[in-house]
């Protein structure tokens, strides 16, 4: 593949290169700005949410410690221990049972966050409740969801569940603290359960955005409670709890991680030294980057605006840079086509100005060189024509021919005398006092003398047909223009025994005059014409060169011929007026 800088025009190459560079820079700045903004937004979100979760966790720990302290107070009460240890008379136990129920119920009335207090023991024969509080047989505890998580522990928190004792009109969703009650000898006599209102816990933790979800996990990574945001699934049914735990373990101690389940989320959590619980926030990534999305819109608008500006700038700059180049290209194209009469306007003082001046000087130098060459060619043509015309000394020829003619008359050689007379007439017309052009009338008279001379020399049946309109006879032609072709037909084309036919025609075509010379002779191979060195061919070549020197293209000689097919010669020249200086040198037309 070729380098585009070497194929396409400078204007388009500069335009698209500048535009591509500008767009790349704009996009790079836009993407970088958006990325930095998003990272800064996430960093601020993490920092602020960590502080918030820490405060929530501290409040939760305070409430938990109060519940744990109350449970310790109740579980170490001697009356409760004695009752659960099955001590005392039956009547006394009935009264003790009422007193204990009243004592544990008082806690739910005094503490805002306490939903109910439950006491389980094998020595409690029948259940008895007061409001949401109650005393229950141990078998009911074993059938409860609380049993399995706490059967091997002395105390612990249990996640959200339905309270055993509760009124239908109230919300029974609670989290529970369970503590086993033992005697001084270490024997387990019962289990104390303090239920904390789930709504109260949520009130403490649920101050997040509607899009966020907040979870509380215990030391065994079990869910204590959760506040699920809009459009998010509960933790226990999201099929993500184990992966969330692994992500949290992997990210410690940063206490944040990016997690992808049904959607991309940012996990931020807090874990206090004096608590085994974890407060975890799951924030949708789209919500975090919502502010960045606004910035993204602004950046996109800026990108579009900058792109439009870049396009305008690219057009203006490409035009400013390509305009002088296009002017130079047009100027050079005109010079290439032969027009040297152009002026290059130079308004620049930089490199373009230097280039304009250099090309202008080059054109002037070419004009000067062409003028010198034309002058040299003109002088060369004059010298060549002068040399051709001076090859015959007219005085010598006239004197010699006159002497021979009188000698022939003395001896009675009439044919020789006639031939000498014809030759003299031919020489007078041919030399024409040094003129380079003669009228067509004189050219045709010269041909008549020449043909008559040749028929005396070679008697044969020769038919000559001349068809030249009278209105053309006054126009000027290079002298001896037709004679070499007639000579070639007579000497090389005709059979001297059989003779032949020669037709000479002329006509006009607009500003031009054409001649057509036709014979029915032997013909010739035109391709070999330039290789022949005989005098006839030299005369034809001389005519061609003179027409080219005088008139240039498209004027000249064309020959159509073939072996045994005769020959047709086409000559085209411009109309040359008989007036003006053309008789002595260059023609005027």
XYZ file of C-alpha atoms in Angstrom:
589
model
C 0.000 0.000 0.000
C 1.367 3.386 -0.992
C 2.019 6.102 1.520
C -1.160 8.281 1.518
C 1.024 11.377 1.850
C 2.427 10.507 -1.587
C -0.946 9.774 -3.226
C -3.605 12.225 -2.065
C -3.600 15.979 -2.501
C -1.915 18.137 0.091
C -5.185 19.860 1.038
C -7.080 16.666 1.871
C -4.051 15.033 3.452
C -3.470 18.047 5.700
C -7.208 18.354 6.514
C -7.719 14.731 7.526
C -4.361 14.482 9.316
C -5.055 17.592 11.368
C -8.633 16.455 12.049
C -7.513 12.962 13.082
C -4.850 14.388 15.373
C -7.300 16.876 16.910
C -10.000 14.229 17.411
C -7.511 11.829 18.966
C -6.317 14.530 21.352
C -9.883 15.596 22.197
C -11.011 12.014 22.804
C -7.928 11.302 24.888
C -8.564 14.363 27.035
C -12.269 13.509 27.307
C -11.713 9.877 28.251
C -8.961 10.816 30.692
C -11.129 13.515 32.278
C -14.062 11.128 32.602
C -11.848 8.395 34.053
C -10.231 10.745 36.574
C -13.614 12.180 37.522
C -15.083 8.711 38.013
C -12.120 7.607 40.112
C -12.342 10.744 42.225
C -16.094 10.243 42.680
C -15.584 6.624 43.738
C -12.770 7.597 46.107
C -14.912 10.262 47.772
C -17.839 7.844 47.956
C -15.663 5.226 49.643
C -14.218 7.691 52.132
C -17.556 9.239 53.099
C -19.349 5.880 53.269
C -16.652 4.401 55.490
C -17.171 7.240 57.962
C -20.949 6.759 57.821
C -20.731 3.002 58.328
C -18.352 3.492 61.227
C -20.853 5.762 62.987
C -23.721 3.362 62.299
C -21.681 0.470 63.557
C -20.831 2.328 66.755
C -24.509 3.060 67.392
C -25.347 -0.564 66.733
C -22.597 -1.740 69.055
C -23.980 0.509 71.782
C -27.424 -1.026 71.455
C -25.976 -4.526 71.279
C -23.907 -3.957 74.407
C -27.008 -2.748 76.264
C -28.913 -5.897 75.252
C -25.987 -8.136 76.149
C -25.618 -6.395 79.507
C -29.339 -6.768 80.252
C -29.219 -10.436 79.329
C -26.261 -10.948 81.654
C -28.127 -9.209 84.482
C -31.196 -11.368 84.019
C -29.306 -14.623 83.564
C -27.357 -14.057 86.803
C -30.449 -13.185 88.861
C -30.603 -15.704 91.806
C -34.402 -15.832 91.769
C -34.453 -16.793 88.083
C -31.701 -19.355 88.590
C -33.468 -20.898 91.635
C -36.750 -21.041 89.760
C -35.205 -22.664 86.724
C -33.321 -25.057 89.038
C -36.723 -26.316 90.197
C -36.207 -25.083 93.766
C -39.095 -24.304 96.156
C -42.593 -25.529 96.839
C -45.178 -25.672 94.073
C -47.132 -22.750 95.546
C -44.010 -20.694 95.822
C -43.028 -21.601 92.263
C -46.318 -20.285 90.962
C -45.653 -16.952 92.605
C -42.027 -17.013 91.479
C -43.138 -17.677 87.918
C -45.354 -14.586 87.980
C -42.599 -12.471 89.476
C -40.056 -13.640 86.885
C -42.476 -13.012 84.013
C -43.123 -9.545 85.353
C -39.392 -8.903 85.720
C -38.459 -9.932 82.176
C -41.506 -8.144 80.728
C -40.423 -4.914 82.357
C -37.395 -4.865 80.033
C -39.555 -4.776 76.882
C -41.558 -1.912 78.296
C -38.561 0.132 79.381
C -36.271 -0.413 76.386
C -37.461 1.075 73.117
C -35.668 -1.403 70.941
C -36.656 -4.541 72.852
C -39.525 -6.436 71.289
C -39.827 -9.234 73.863
C -37.965 -11.438 76.302
C -38.310 -15.235 76.237
C -37.187 -17.707 78.888
C -36.908 -21.432 78.115
C -36.331 -24.231 80.622
C -37.021 -27.905 81.071
C -38.432 -27.130 84.501
C -41.163 -24.916 83.071
C -44.111 -27.285 82.743
C -46.530 -24.919 80.987
C -46.098 -21.848 78.868
C -47.126 -18.515 80.244
C -47.045 -15.193 78.407
C -47.514 -11.582 79.236
C -47.855 -9.411 76.153
C -45.044 -10.358 73.841
C -42.960 -11.852 76.703
C -43.201 -15.395 77.916
C -41.894 -18.429 79.792
C -41.731 -21.593 77.674
C -40.804 -25.227 77.971
C -37.414 -26.184 76.607
C -39.007 -28.394 73.982
C -40.374 -25.293 72.291
C -36.864 -23.892 72.173
C -35.555 -27.035 70.553
C -38.247 -26.759 67.897
C -37.350 -23.128 67.274
C -34.954 -21.836 64.600
C -32.816 -20.453 67.426
C -31.799 -23.858 68.666
C -29.443 -25.054 65.985
C -27.227 -21.926 65.686
C -26.782 -21.682 69.500
C -26.799 -25.274 70.741
C -22.996 -25.318 71.120
C -22.538 -21.687 72.177
C -23.038 -19.977 75.531
C -24.367 -16.823 73.870
C -24.772 -15.226 70.494
C -26.842 -13.137 68.125
C -29.352 -14.643 65.714
C -30.413 -12.955 62.508
C -33.850 -11.792 61.476
C -36.707 -14.197 62.215
C -40.232 -14.344 63.588
C -40.539 -13.943 67.366
C -42.120 -16.947 69.196
C -44.377 -14.795 71.295
C -46.059 -11.828 69.708
C -49.349 -10.214 68.966
C -50.809 -10.592 65.497
C -51.224 -6.861 65.218
C -47.566 -6.195 65.704
C -44.562 -6.766 63.537
C -42.841 -9.857 64.893
C -39.656 -9.513 62.800
C -36.766 -9.460 65.298
C -33.108 -10.238 65.785
C -32.307 -12.096 68.979
C -29.552 -12.352 71.525
C -29.441 -15.789 73.137
C -27.672 -16.525 76.453
C -27.656 -19.799 78.312
C -28.367 -19.653 82.075
C -26.147 -21.827 84.262
C -25.784 -22.488 87.990
C -22.616 -21.805 89.934
C -21.674 -25.425 89.306
C -21.940 -24.912 85.565
C -25.154 -26.801 84.974
C -27.395 -25.375 82.212
C -30.851 -24.669 83.625
C -32.371 -22.515 80.889
C -31.992 -20.200 77.901
C -32.721 -16.468 77.884
C -33.676 -14.833 74.584
C -33.954 -11.058 74.200
C -35.600 -10.107 70.919
C -34.624 -6.791 69.416
C -37.104 -5.122 67.064
C -35.979 -5.451 63.468
C -37.590 -2.131 62.635
C -35.536 -0.507 65.375
C -32.337 -1.984 63.983
C -33.286 -0.880 60.501
C -34.002 2.573 61.850
C -30.412 2.733 63.051
C -28.868 1.420 59.830
C -31.386 2.453 57.183
C -30.302 5.997 56.320
C -28.725 5.087 52.967
C -29.824 6.079 49.476
C -32.893 4.274 48.086
C -30.597 2.687 45.508
C -28.216 1.193 48.112
C -28.506 -2.000 50.114
C -27.125 -2.405 53.625
C -26.355 -5.731 55.331
C -25.275 -6.724 58.860
C -23.266 -9.940 59.167
C -22.136 -11.731 62.291
C -18.765 -13.247 63.032
C -19.748 -16.404 61.133
C -20.652 -14.321 58.064
C -24.299 -15.049 58.627
C -26.845 -12.431 57.699
C -28.270 -10.646 60.737
C -30.459 -8.198 58.855
C -30.584 -6.304 55.596
C -32.124 -3.213 54.086
C -32.512 -3.854 50.355
C -32.479 -0.947 47.913
C -34.753 -0.446 44.933
C -34.237 -2.981 42.182
C -31.808 -5.128 44.217
C -32.328 -8.690 45.407
C -32.137 -9.754 49.072
C -28.723 -10.949 50.132
C -29.857 -14.469 50.990
C -31.521 -15.089 47.616
C -29.098 -13.201 45.364
C -26.829 -16.238 45.064
C -23.983 -13.876 45.792
C -23.432 -14.168 49.536
C -20.472 -16.578 49.330
C -18.806 -14.565 46.608
C -19.351 -11.366 48.550
C -17.643 -12.925 51.580
C -14.703 -14.021 49.413
C -14.441 -10.561 47.889
C -14.421 -9.033 51.392
C -11.746 -11.426 52.618
C -9.618 -10.723 49.558
C -9.926 -6.952 49.822
C -9.006 -6.582 53.523
C -7.825 -4.229 54.952
C -9.034 -1.726 52.309
C -12.655 -2.515 53.299
C -14.005 -1.938 49.799
C -14.218 -4.033 46.654
C -15.864 -3.991 43.232
C -18.277 -6.893 42.884
C -20.249 -8.051 39.865
C -23.299 -10.269 40.166
C -26.555 -9.311 38.490
C -25.064 -5.853 38.239
C -21.810 -4.146 38.999
C -21.618 -2.907 42.609
C -19.206 -1.246 44.968
C -18.945 -3.010 48.331
C -17.925 -0.925 51.365
C -17.930 -2.280 54.912
C -16.932 -1.504 58.461
C -15.694 -3.827 61.195
C -14.970 -2.556 64.681
C -12.402 -3.946 67.094
C -14.971 -4.456 69.877
C -17.515 -6.133 67.592
C -17.591 -9.234 65.481
C -20.305 -7.819 63.282
C -19.800 -6.317 59.851
C -21.879 -3.491 58.447
C -21.795 -3.776 54.657
C -23.080 -1.420 51.963
C -23.659 -2.544 48.366
C -23.914 0.485 46.058
C -24.824 0.115 42.365
C -21.997 1.310 40.154
C -24.407 3.203 37.908
C -25.585 5.222 40.911
C -22.001 6.055 41.902
C -21.162 7.216 38.394
C -24.415 9.142 38.057
C -22.613 12.384 38.832
C -19.877 11.347 36.459
C -22.534 10.718 33.831
C -23.499 14.378 34.014
C -19.851 15.267 33.644
C -19.717 12.740 30.803
C -22.551 14.570 29.064
C -20.719 17.855 29.509
C -17.524 16.255 28.189
C -19.403 14.829 25.195
C -20.871 18.252 24.436
C -17.387 19.727 24.764
C -16.015 17.007 22.468
C -18.668 17.745 19.865
C -17.991 21.478 20.122
C -14.230 20.962 19.949
C -14.687 18.574 17.015
C -16.733 21.168 15.135
C -14.090 23.785 15.945
C -11.370 21.351 14.850
C -13.175 20.771 11.542
C -13.447 24.526 10.950
C -9.804 25.056 11.914
C -8.718 22.141 9.725
C -10.634 23.589 6.771
C -9.211 27.074 7.311
C -5.652 25.877 7.839
C -5.759 23.393 4.956
C -7.111 26.139 2.713
C -4.464 28.638 3.840
C -1.674 26.119 3.341
C -2.999 24.585 0.123
C -4.063 27.834 -1.597
C -0.536 29.001 -2.544
C 0.357 25.444 -3.502
C -2.696 25.188 -5.782
C -1.743 28.512 -7.382
C 1.742 27.190 -8.008
C 0.371 23.913 -9.401
C -1.885 25.819 -11.808
C 1.006 28.026 -12.847
C 3.295 25.046 -13.429
C 0.503 23.276 -15.366
C 0.180 26.288 -17.666
C 3.947 26.340 -18.129
C 3.797 22.611 -18.894
C 1.146 23.230 -21.556
C 3.388 25.880 -23.147
C 1.931 29.092 -21.723
C 4.821 31.106 -20.369
C 2.950 34.427 -20.298
C 1.769 34.089 -16.725
C 2.326 36.246 -13.691
C 2.659 34.650 -10.239
C 1.282 37.000 -7.614
C 3.422 36.771 -4.504
C 1.851 37.961 -1.236
C 3.970 35.801 1.039
C 7.199 36.533 2.861
C 7.776 33.014 4.164
C 8.764 29.774 2.411
C 5.821 30.125 0.037
C 7.132 33.527 -1.004
C 10.577 32.086 -1.679
C 9.004 29.284 -3.730
C 6.838 31.736 -5.716
C 9.856 33.933 -6.493
C 11.937 30.933 -7.506
C 9.288 29.606 -9.912
C 8.721 33.096 -11.337
C 12.449 33.463 -11.965
C 12.490 29.981 -13.494
C 9.680 30.927 -15.916
C 11.520 34.113 -16.891
C 14.681 32.109 -17.456
C 12.765 29.607 -19.620
C 11.314 32.469 -21.656
C 14.787 33.893 -22.128
C 16.212 30.511 -23.131
C 13.343 29.878 -25.570
C 13.879 33.302 -27.120
C 17.566 32.514 -27.524
C 16.766 29.124 -29.058
C 14.223 30.677 -31.435
C 16.772 33.270 -32.509
C 19.372 30.577 -33.014
C 16.945 28.448 -35.041
C 15.918 31.429 -37.149
C 19.520 32.223 -37.938
C 20.183 28.563 -38.613
C 17.249 28.334 -41.032
C 18.390 31.482 -42.812
C 21.897 30.129 -43.092
C 20.673 26.754 -44.381
C 18.335 28.354 -46.911
C 21.007 30.756 -47.964
C 23.411 27.889 -48.386
C 20.876 25.913 -50.429
C 20.166 28.908 -52.645
C 23.812 29.742 -53.123
C 24.764 26.214 -54.129
C 24.312 27.325 -57.757
C 26.104 30.400 -58.997
C 23.531 32.107 -61.201
C 26.029 34.139 -63.272
C 28.091 31.088 -64.047
C 25.039 29.098 -65.082
C 23.553 31.825 -67.240
C 26.829 32.451 -69.106
C 27.533 28.765 -69.560
C 24.015 27.897 -70.759
C 23.986 30.853 -73.166
C 27.326 29.763 -74.628
C 26.130 26.162 -75.056
C 22.844 27.282 -76.570
C 24.559 29.347 -79.297
C 26.938 26.501 -79.981
C 24.016 24.116 -80.430
C 22.349 26.553 -82.864
C 25.590 26.776 -84.914
C 25.649 22.998 -85.220
C 21.918 22.808 -86.007
C 21.031 20.844 -82.801
C 17.519 22.190 -82.299
C 16.591 19.729 -79.540
C 19.613 20.635 -77.495
C 18.921 24.320 -78.010
C 15.328 23.886 -76.835
C 16.457 21.925 -73.782
C 18.935 24.618 -72.888
C 16.286 27.296 -73.309
C 13.898 25.409 -71.010
C 16.642 24.912 -68.462
C 17.427 28.606 -68.481
C 13.802 29.502 -67.876
C 13.712 27.007 -65.024
C 16.786 28.539 -63.470
C 15.359 32.046 -63.684
C 12.158 30.925 -61.924
C 14.037 28.755 -59.446
C 16.476 31.422 -58.404
C 13.806 34.170 -58.408
C 16.308 36.790 -57.357
C 16.940 35.064 -53.999
C 13.276 35.018 -52.861
C 12.290 32.086 -50.650
C 8.634 32.148 -51.812
C 7.132 32.402 -55.288
C 3.504 32.565 -56.457
C 1.725 29.285 -57.196
C 1.473 30.526 -60.797
C 5.283 30.581 -61.113
C 5.560 27.207 -59.364
C 3.182 25.648 -61.917
C 5.098 27.319 -64.811
C 8.300 25.890 -63.447
C 6.710 22.412 -63.413
C 5.592 22.863 -67.022
C 9.145 23.705 -68.118
C 10.537 20.789 -66.141
C 8.060 18.242 -67.520
C 8.625 19.486 -71.090
C 12.366 19.145 -70.591
C 11.973 15.578 -69.272
C 9.726 14.534 -72.199
C 12.384 15.680 -74.636
C 14.904 13.621 -72.750
C 12.680 10.535 -72.353
C 10.018 10.433 -75.073
C 7.055 8.338 -73.873
C 3.261 8.370 -73.601
C 2.935 10.717 -70.555
C -0.380 12.312 -69.555
C -0.234 15.346 -67.248
C -3.448 16.717 -65.694
C -3.341 20.037 -63.795
C -6.308 21.249 -61.775
C -5.363 24.392 -59.840
C -8.060 27.065 -59.328
C -7.144 30.504 -60.621
C -8.023 32.190 -57.315
C -5.156 30.309 -55.638
C -2.475 31.208 -58.158
C -1.562 34.471 -56.465
C -0.778 32.840 -53.079
C 2.855 32.244 -52.258
C 4.525 28.848 -51.744
C 8.101 27.844 -50.975
C 9.808 27.743 -54.343
C 10.547 24.350 -55.925
C 8.027 22.744 -53.544
C 6.363 20.410 -56.102
C 9.224 19.674 -58.538
C 11.031 17.003 -56.412
C 7.842 14.890 -56.270
C 7.230 15.176 -60.052
C 10.869 14.287 -60.627
C 10.544 11.230 -58.384
C 7.456 10.093 -60.323
C 9.081 10.556 -63.751
C 12.452 9.047 -62.998
C 11.611 6.332 -60.461
C 7.888 5.664 -60.891
C 7.186 5.657 -64.652
C 7.978 2.965 -67.170
C 9.790 4.836 -69.960
C 8.400 2.530 -72.591
C 4.752 2.522 -71.442
C 4.529 6.029 -70.004
C 1.987 6.926 -67.356
C -0.351 9.499 -65.842
C 0.313 12.315 -63.336
C -2.443 14.450 -61.779
C -1.702 17.748 -60.039
C -4.553 19.154 -57.937
C -4.867 22.058 -55.487
C -7.614 23.429 -53.264
C -8.285 25.475 -50.178
C -9.550 24.431 -46.740
C -10.238 27.414 -44.527
C -6.946 29.214 -43.937
C -4.924 26.428 -45.596
C -4.033 25.331 -49.153
C -3.629 21.671 -50.053
C -1.888 19.964 -52.983
C -2.387 16.387 -54.137
C 0.035 14.786 -56.641
C -1.073 11.392 -57.968
C 0.657 8.968 -60.341
C -0.022 5.426 -61.508
C 3.577 4.378 -61.519
C 5.471 1.537 -59.875
C 4.999 2.873 -56.373
C 7.471 2.399 -53.539
C 7.874 1.289 -49.943
C 7.331 4.454 -47.910
C 9.135 2.945 -44.888
C 12.348 2.705 -46.914
C 12.047 6.250 -48.246
C 14.134 7.773 -45.430
C 16.931 5.277 -46.052
C 17.449 6.208 -49.704
C 20.241 8.674 -50.456
C 19.544 9.417 -54.147
C 19.057 12.971 -55.300
C 15.261 12.679 -55.733
C 14.722 11.556 -52.188
C 17.024 14.293 -50.921
C 14.831 16.831 -52.720
C 11.696 15.416 -51.054
C 13.418 15.575 -47.676
C 14.461 19.165 -48.422
C 10.829 20.130 -49.112
C 9.648 18.504 -45.887
C 12.278 20.275 -43.835
C 11.556 23.648 -45.388
C 7.802 23.371 -44.739
C 8.480 22.374 -41.126
C 10.975 25.211 -40.713
C 8.626 27.809 -42.236
C 5.256 26.753 -40.873
C 5.726 24.089 -38.173
C 2.929 21.692 -37.147
C 0.401 20.657 -38.430
C 1.714 21.495 -41.896
C 3.887 19.183 -43.961
C 4.010 16.313 -46.461
C 2.311 12.900 -46.340
C 3.037 10.137 -48.865
C 0.792 7.177 -49.617
C 2.365 4.515 -51.775
C 2.937 0.817 -52.240
C 4.659 -1.491 -54.655
C 2.750 -1.500 -57.995
C 0.019 0.710 -56.465
C 1.158 4.146 -57.572
C 1.874 7.095 -55.278
C -0.227 9.891 -53.778
C 1.507 12.928 -52.186
C -0.478 15.248 -49.873
C 0.959 18.694 -49.090
C -0.683 21.178 -46.710
C 0.538 24.753 -46.114
C -1.142 27.932 -44.846
C -2.294 30.659 -47.195
C 0.636 33.059 -47.656
C -0.252 36.559 -48.869
C 1.750 37.922 -51.808
C 2.130 41.181 -49.877
C 4.674 41.756 -47.159
C 8.272 40.736 -46.595
C 7.631 37.023 -47.140
C 9.147 37.104 -50.619
C 12.629 37.608 -49.275
C 12.579 35.650 -46.044
C 9.923 34.566 -43.564
C 6.366 34.306 -44.882
C 3.436 36.263 -43.519
C -0.047 34.735 -43.353
